[in-house]
Tab-separated table of C-alpha atoms and ligand atoms in Angstrom:
chain	number	residue	atom	x	y	z
A	83	MET	CA	100.864	28.552	109.204
A	84	GLN	CA	101.800	24.740	109.200
A	85	LEU	CA	100.369	23.137	112.348
A	86	ARG	CA	101.219	18.564	111.966
A	87	GLY	CA	102.233	19.227	108.969
A	88	ILE	CA	98.627	20.585	107.729
A	89	TYR	CA	98.276	24.199	106.145
A	90	ILE	CA	96.160	26.554	107.788
A	91	PRO	CA	95.733	29.975	106.284
A	92	ILE	CA	96.638	32.713	109.648
A	93	SER	CA	93.095	34.335	109.243
A	94	PHE	CA	91.396	31.168	110.104
A	95	LEU	CA	93.140	31.541	113.206
A	96	GLY	CA	92.303	34.939	113.654
A	97	LEU	CA	88.689	33.973	113.090
A	98	PHE	CA	88.734	31.071	115.841
A	99	LEU	CA	90.370	33.547	118.165
A	100	SER	CA	87.537	35.834	117.978
A	101	MET	CA	84.660	33.587	118.534
A	102	LEU	CA	86.912	31.884	121.184
A	103	GLY	CA	86.911	35.432	122.471
A	104	LEU	CA	83.075	35.660	122.434
A	105	LEU	CA	82.960	32.644	124.377
A	106	VAL	CA	85.403	33.081	126.934
A	107	GLY	CA	83.543	36.864	127.664
A	108	SER	CA	80.287	34.831	127.964
A	109	PHE	CA	82.086	32.813	131.166
A	110	LEU	CA	83.619	36.256	132.405
A	111	ASN	CA	80.327	37.378	132.840
A	112	VAL	CA	79.325	34.624	134.969
A	113	LEU	CA	82.552	35.133	136.988
A	114	ILE	CA	81.668	38.085	137.587
A	115	ALA	CA	77.827	38.131	138.806
A	116	ARG	CA	79.434	34.777	140.831
A	117	LEU	CA	82.766	35.165	142.085
A	118	PRO	CA	82.112	38.169	144.298
A	119	ALA	CA	79.135	36.283	146.237
A	120	ASN	CA	81.221	33.478	146.570
A	121	GLU	CA	79.357	30.823	144.301
A	122	SER	CA	80.123	28.104	142.459
A	123	ILE	CA	80.824	29.617	138.749
A	124	VAL	CA	80.236	25.949	137.238
A	125	SER	CA	76.719	25.070	138.744
A	126	PRO	CA	74.059	25.455	138.544
A	127	GLY	CA	74.210	26.432	134.721
A	128	SER	CA	73.300	30.314	133.410
A	129	ARG	CA	70.135	31.345	134.987
A	130	CYS	CA	68.138	34.449	134.816
A	131	PRO	CA	69.273	36.688	137.257
A	132	ASN	CA	65.636	38.099	137.698
A	133	CYS	CA	63.390	34.708	137.200
A	134	ALA	CA	65.953	32.863	138.379
A	135	ASN	CA	64.833	30.441	134.808
A	136	SER	CA	67.837	28.402	133.430
A	137	ILE	CA	68.854	29.797	130.054
A	138	ARG	CA	68.665	27.296	127.355
A	139	PHE	CA	71.838	26.801	124.882
A	140	TYR	CA	70.377	28.842	121.678
A	141	ASP	CA	69.456	31.681	124.444
A	142	ASN	CA	73.195	32.094	125.689
A	143	ILE	CA	75.023	32.661	122.603
A	144	PRO	CA	77.250	35.268	123.089
A	145	ILE	CA	76.204	38.628	121.739
A	146	PHE	CA	74.191	36.792	119.096
A	147	SER	CA	70.998	35.776	121.352
A	148	TRP	CA	70.930	39.340	123.072
A	149	LEU	CA	70.552	41.017	119.725
A	150	VAL	CA	67.768	38.389	119.245
A	151	LEU	CA	66.405	38.485	122.079
A	152	ARG	CA	66.493	42.057	121.655
A	153	GLY	CA	68.164	42.248	125.172
A	154	ARG	CA	65.003	40.624	127.593
A	155	CYS	CA	64.187	37.232	129.490
A	156	ARG	CA	62.696	35.065	126.836
A	157	LYS	CA	60.605	33.949	130.037
A	158	CYS	CA	59.801	37.035	132.256
A	159	GLU	CA	60.790	40.024	130.058
A	160	TRP	CA	63.560	41.426	132.056
A	161	GLU	CA	65.669	43.927	130.726
A	162	ILE	CA	68.777	42.003	130.535
A	163	PRO	CA	71.614	44.757	130.645
A	164	ILE	CA	73.764	45.867	127.456
A	165	ARG	CA	77.019	45.052	129.604
A	166	TYR	CA	76.310	41.703	129.267
A	167	PRO	CA	77.173	41.452	125.279
A	168	VAL	CA	79.511	44.286	125.578
A	169	ILE	CA	81.991	42.548	127.860
A	170	GLU	CA	81.979	39.651	125.193
A	171	ALA	CA	82.957	42.196	122.464
A	172	MET	CA	85.400	43.575	124.489
A	173	CYS	CA	87.343	39.800	125.173
A	174	ALA	CA	87.179	39.103	121.681
A	175	VAL	CA	88.447	42.449	120.311
A	176	ALA	CA	91.529	41.933	123.547
A	177	PHE	CA	92.058	38.017	121.826
A	178	LEU	CA	92.316	39.652	118.278
A	179	LEU	CA	94.748	42.556	119.827
A	180	VAL	CA	96.675	39.533	121.443
A	181	PHE	CA	96.506	37.460	117.880
A	182	PHE	CA	97.661	40.261	115.761
A	183	ARG	CA	100.731	40.902	118.255
A	184	ALA	CA	101.227	36.743	117.790
A	185	ARG	CA	101.294	37.094	113.583
A	186	HIS	CA	105.278	37.051	113.544
A	187	LEU	CA	105.313	33.441	115.029
A	188	ALA	CA	103.346	32.084	112.819
A	189	GLY	CA	106.165	29.743	111.254
A	190	SER	CA	106.559	28.149	114.547
A	191	PRO	CA	103.110	26.616	116.019
A	192	ASP	CA	105.012	26.066	119.195
A	193	LEU	CA	106.025	29.728	120.231
A	194	MET	CA	102.621	30.798	118.559
A	195	GLY	CA	100.823	28.370	121.275
A	196	TRP	CA	103.125	29.830	124.383
A	197	TYR	CA	102.397	33.634	123.144
A	198	LEU	CA	98.480	33.462	122.799
A	199	LEU	CA	98.179	31.036	126.634
A	200	HIS	CA	100.263	33.915	127.598
A	201	GLY	CA	98.121	37.236	125.981
A	202	LEU	CA	94.871	35.619	126.079
A	203	SER	CA	94.806	34.804	130.171
A	204	PHE	CA	96.360	38.049	130.316
A	205	MET	CA	93.487	40.083	128.904
A	206	ALA	CA	91.109	37.570	130.402
A	207	LEU	CA	91.982	38.412	133.688
A	208	LEU	CA	92.411	42.014	133.189
A	209	LEU	CA	88.852	42.490	131.909
A	210	ALA	CA	87.263	40.439	135.217
A	211	ILE	CA	89.348	42.028	137.466
A	212	SER	CA	88.177	45.265	136.118
A	213	VAL	CA	84.820	44.613	136.220
A	214	ILE	CA	84.514	43.446	139.235
A	215	ASP	CA	86.822	46.351	141.131
A	216	LEU	CA	84.421	49.029	139.436
A	217	ASP	CA	80.938	46.838	140.557
A	218	HIS	CA	82.363	46.081	143.988
A	219	MET	CA	85.811	47.950	145.303
A	220	ILE	CA	87.151	44.489	145.647
A	221	ILE	CA	89.579	41.958	143.454
A	222	PRO	CA	89.429	39.136	144.488
A	223	ASP	CA	92.224	36.314	145.350
A	224	GLY	CA	90.950	33.655	143.094
A	225	LEU	CA	91.787	35.716	140.109
A	226	SER	CA	94.777	38.291	141.543
A	227	LEU	CA	96.623	35.781	143.532
A	228	THR	CA	96.312	32.534	141.073
A	229	GLY	CA	96.951	34.789	138.222
A	230	THR	CA	99.741	36.010	139.597
A	231	LEU	CA	101.133	32.058	140.082
A	232	PHE	CA	99.975	31.709	136.847
A	233	GLY	CA	101.469	34.573	134.949
A	234	LEU	CA	104.933	32.849	137.130
A	235	ALA	CA	104.131	29.125	135.960
A	236	ILE	CA	103.945	30.743	132.408
A	237	SER	CA	107.134	32.240	132.214
A	238	PHE	CA	108.970	28.747	132.554
A	239	GLY	CA	107.304	27.149	128.733
A	240	ALA	CA	106.817	30.421	127.295
A	241	VAL	CA	110.237	32.213	127.547
A	242	GLU	CA	111.072	31.603	123.993
A	243	ALA	CA	107.865	33.110	122.940
A	244	THR	CA	107.642	35.842	124.980
A	245	GLY	CA	110.958	36.869	126.250
A	246	ILE	CA	109.803	36.679	129.667
A	247	ASN	CA	112.159	34.472	131.915
A	248	TRP	CA	111.295	33.202	135.147
A	249	GLN	CA	113.439	35.275	136.750
A	250	TYR	CA	111.970	38.276	135.496
A	251	SER	CA	108.580	37.576	135.973
A	252	SER	CA	109.172	36.918	139.393
A	253	VAL	CA	111.405	40.348	139.758
A	254	GLY	CA	108.487	41.832	138.432
A	255	ALA	CA	106.112	40.480	140.885
A	256	LEU	CA	107.536	41.269	143.642
A	257	VAL	CA	108.432	45.007	143.153
A	258	GLY	CA	105.210	45.536	141.357
A	259	GLY	CA	103.745	44.732	144.585
A	260	GLY	CA	105.885	45.656	147.081
A	261	THR	CA	105.619	48.922	145.406
A	262	VAL	CA	102.333	49.312	145.728
A	263	LEU	CA	102.003	47.749	149.636
A	264	PHE	CA	104.874	50.699	150.164
A	265	VAL	CA	102.287	53.181	148.717
A	266	ALA	CA	99.421	52.324	150.490
A	267	ILE	CA	101.225	52.090	154.113
A	268	SER	CA	102.139	55.252	153.739
A	269	TYR	CA	99.250	56.782	152.746
A	270	ARG	CA	97.530	55.192	155.532
A	271	ILE	CA	99.904	56.524	157.708
A	272	VAL	CA	99.899	60.013	156.596
A	273	ARG	CA	96.368	60.627	155.643
A	274	GLY	CA	94.964	58.209	158.295
A	275	ARG	CA	92.713	56.327	155.516
A	276	ASP	CA	92.961	53.669	153.091
A	277	GLY	CA	93.939	55.007	149.023
A	278	MET	CA	94.454	51.624	148.246
A	279	GLY	CA	93.962	48.384	149.140
A	280	MET	CA	95.564	44.802	149.555
A	281	GLY	CA	93.776	44.290	146.095
A	282	ASP	CA	95.717	46.589	143.949
A	283	VAL	CA	99.174	45.107	145.653
A	284	LYS	CA	97.970	41.693	144.259
A	285	LEU	CA	96.938	42.800	141.025
A	286	MET	CA	100.662	44.525	140.536
A	287	ALA	CA	101.963	41.632	141.092
A	288	LEU	CA	100.099	40.005	138.913
A	289	LEU	CA	101.094	42.523	136.050
A	290	GLY	CA	104.433	42.000	137.338
A	291	ALA	CA	104.230	38.397	136.862
A	292	TYR	CA	103.225	38.435	133.172
A	293	LEU	CA	104.829	41.570	132.051
A	294	GLY	CA	108.471	41.404	133.819
A	295	PHE	CA	110.101	43.908	135.867
A	296	ALA	CA	110.708	46.791	133.312
A	297	SER	CA	106.817	47.417	132.904
A	298	VAL	CA	106.154	48.626	136.490
A	299	PRO	CA	107.039	52.219	135.994
A	300	PHE	CA	105.256	52.620	133.361
A	301	ILE	CA	102.311	50.871	134.659
A	302	LEU	CA	102.727	52.695	138.209
A	303	PHE	CA	102.906	55.802	136.382
A	304	ALA	CA	100.392	55.487	133.313
A	305	ALA	CA	97.519	54.593	136.088
A	306	SER	CA	98.880	57.375	138.246
A	307	VAL	CA	98.011	60.098	135.380
A	308	GLN	CA	94.741	58.043	133.543
A	309	GLY	CA	93.073	57.640	136.989
A	310	THR	CA	93.643	61.369	138.026
A	311	LEU	CA	92.586	62.575	134.645
A	312	PHE	CA	89.224	60.394	135.028
A	313	ALA	CA	88.362	61.328	138.385
A	314	THR	CA	88.748	65.033	137.421
A	315	LEU	CA	86.606	64.762	135.057
A	316	TRP	CA	84.262	62.499	136.719
A	317	TRP	CA	84.147	65.072	139.359
A	318	LEU	CA	83.763	68.390	136.837
A	319	THR	CA	81.031	66.653	135.555
A	320	SER	CA	78.921	64.527	138.097
A	321	ARG	CA	79.051	67.808	140.152
A	322	PRO	CA	75.264	68.556	140.740
A	323	ASN	CA	74.291	72.135	139.989
A	324	GLN	CA	72.960	73.893	143.618
A	325	LYS	CA	70.416	75.612	141.760
A	326	THR	CA	67.455	74.210	140.056
A	327	THR	CA	65.796	76.301	137.557
A	328	ASP	CA	63.074	77.927	139.467
A	329	GLY	CA	66.252	79.595	141.580
A	330	SER	CA	65.725	77.027	144.791
A	331	ALA	CA	68.317	75.569	146.281
A	332	ASP	CA	68.603	71.769	145.298
A	333	MET	CA	69.346	69.739	148.953
A	334	ALA	CA	70.132	66.834	147.628
A	335	GLY	CA	72.632	68.094	145.289
A	336	VAL	CA	74.336	70.455	147.774
A	337	VAL	CA	74.725	66.958	149.821
A	338	VAL	CA	76.622	65.408	147.300
A	339	ALA	CA	78.780	68.284	146.584
A	340	GLU	CA	79.734	68.610	150.068
A	341	GLU	CA	80.284	64.862	150.446
A	342	GLN	CA	82.659	65.023	147.445
A	343	GLU	CA	84.443	68.155	148.146
A	344	SER	CA	87.788	67.409	146.283
A	345	VAL	CA	88.963	64.716	143.618
A	346	GLY	CA	91.008	62.918	145.835
A	347	MET	CA	88.193	61.952	148.073
A	348	LEU	CA	86.413	60.300	145.320
A	349	ALA	CA	85.901	56.485	145.604
A	350	LEU	CA	87.185	55.423	142.495
A	351	PRO	CA	88.639	52.086	142.315
A	352	PHE	CA	92.404	51.906	141.079
A	353	GLY	CA	92.365	48.324	140.084
A	354	PRO	CA	91.119	49.218	136.330
A	355	PHE	CA	93.841	51.773	135.530
A	356	LEU	CA	96.328	49.730	136.666
A	357	ALA	CA	94.424	46.770	134.529
A	358	LEU	CA	94.706	48.941	131.482
A	359	SER	CA	98.272	50.681	132.052
A	360	GLY	CA	99.423	46.859	132.103
A	361	MET	CA	97.267	45.958	129.168
A	362	GLN	CA	98.521	49.170	127.381
A	363	TRP	CA	102.098	48.266	128.117
A	364	TYR	CA	101.744	44.869	126.865
A	365	LEU	CA	100.439	46.325	123.422
A	366	LEU	CA	102.720	48.871	122.732
A	367	HIS	CA	105.667	48.908	125.258
A	368	ASP	CA	107.846	47.873	121.974
A	369	VAL	CA	106.339	50.547	119.432
A	370	LEU	CA	106.122	53.615	122.341
A	371	PRO	CA	109.786	54.221	122.445
A	372	GLN	CA	109.923	55.029	118.602
A	373	ASN	CA	107.580	57.897	119.570
A	374	PRO	CA	110.256	61.022	119.522
A	375	LEU	CA	107.709	62.210	122.342
A	376	ILE	CA	108.519	59.939	124.682
A	377	MET	CA	112.270	59.296	123.827
A	378	ASN	CA	112.672	62.801	124.798
A	379	LEU	CA	111.242	62.410	127.906
B	103	ZN	ZN1	63.943	36.054	133.690
């Protein structure tokens, strides 16, 4: 592709974006650890969560350092969880997928730039939100509300690249957030307890703002189906055996089984399934209708 008169092979851009994905993934690890604790995300620099020694830049290279150090802190030998390099790798893969979708814009770098800004910020936000929701069952406003506003703001510049104008984006945010708010309030009235929280409302507003009005039905449907499937599998596989091998009752197991009497009682966050379905729509919505199975639905 031509950028200010200089020819750049498109594969270089792919390589650059996967590197950027690793670095952003590394930053997401910091966000994920510090945002829920209301700590600053810029200072202090990276520290070992165990011994609090600051981590040198050469020990902080995404994935590579984890492999070289064989997953241990250089100072205190604390075992660095595998999720750190996994999140970095996931971010790099997500960035590459956005790049592959943007390749058709190689002839017009400006559109390509807007398309990437829209897609990469979308993926990074959803990745951070999903992991924080899995960890703490909360979605920080700093990500969901800021993300919604950012998605709306981008639509003004990116409309030619993404086809999503600001009207489409703002209606998407309102209808998306509004639908989840309606479901959450109805559930509370009928069941007398919270099924979904305000975090899910704001996350759905973010998804609607980034993807536009048409994505909302698919995301809600796909997230419910996948969430229910996962909850059922989780319930089936984690139900403890009530008898141990010598035939005596496993008391701890019985208590757990009573607490999780039904699938509906499982405390699973819904946010990651909304995020996953949003990514699926982003990556596949123009591929899906050509699938005869979906056409006939
Ligand atoms: Zn340490």
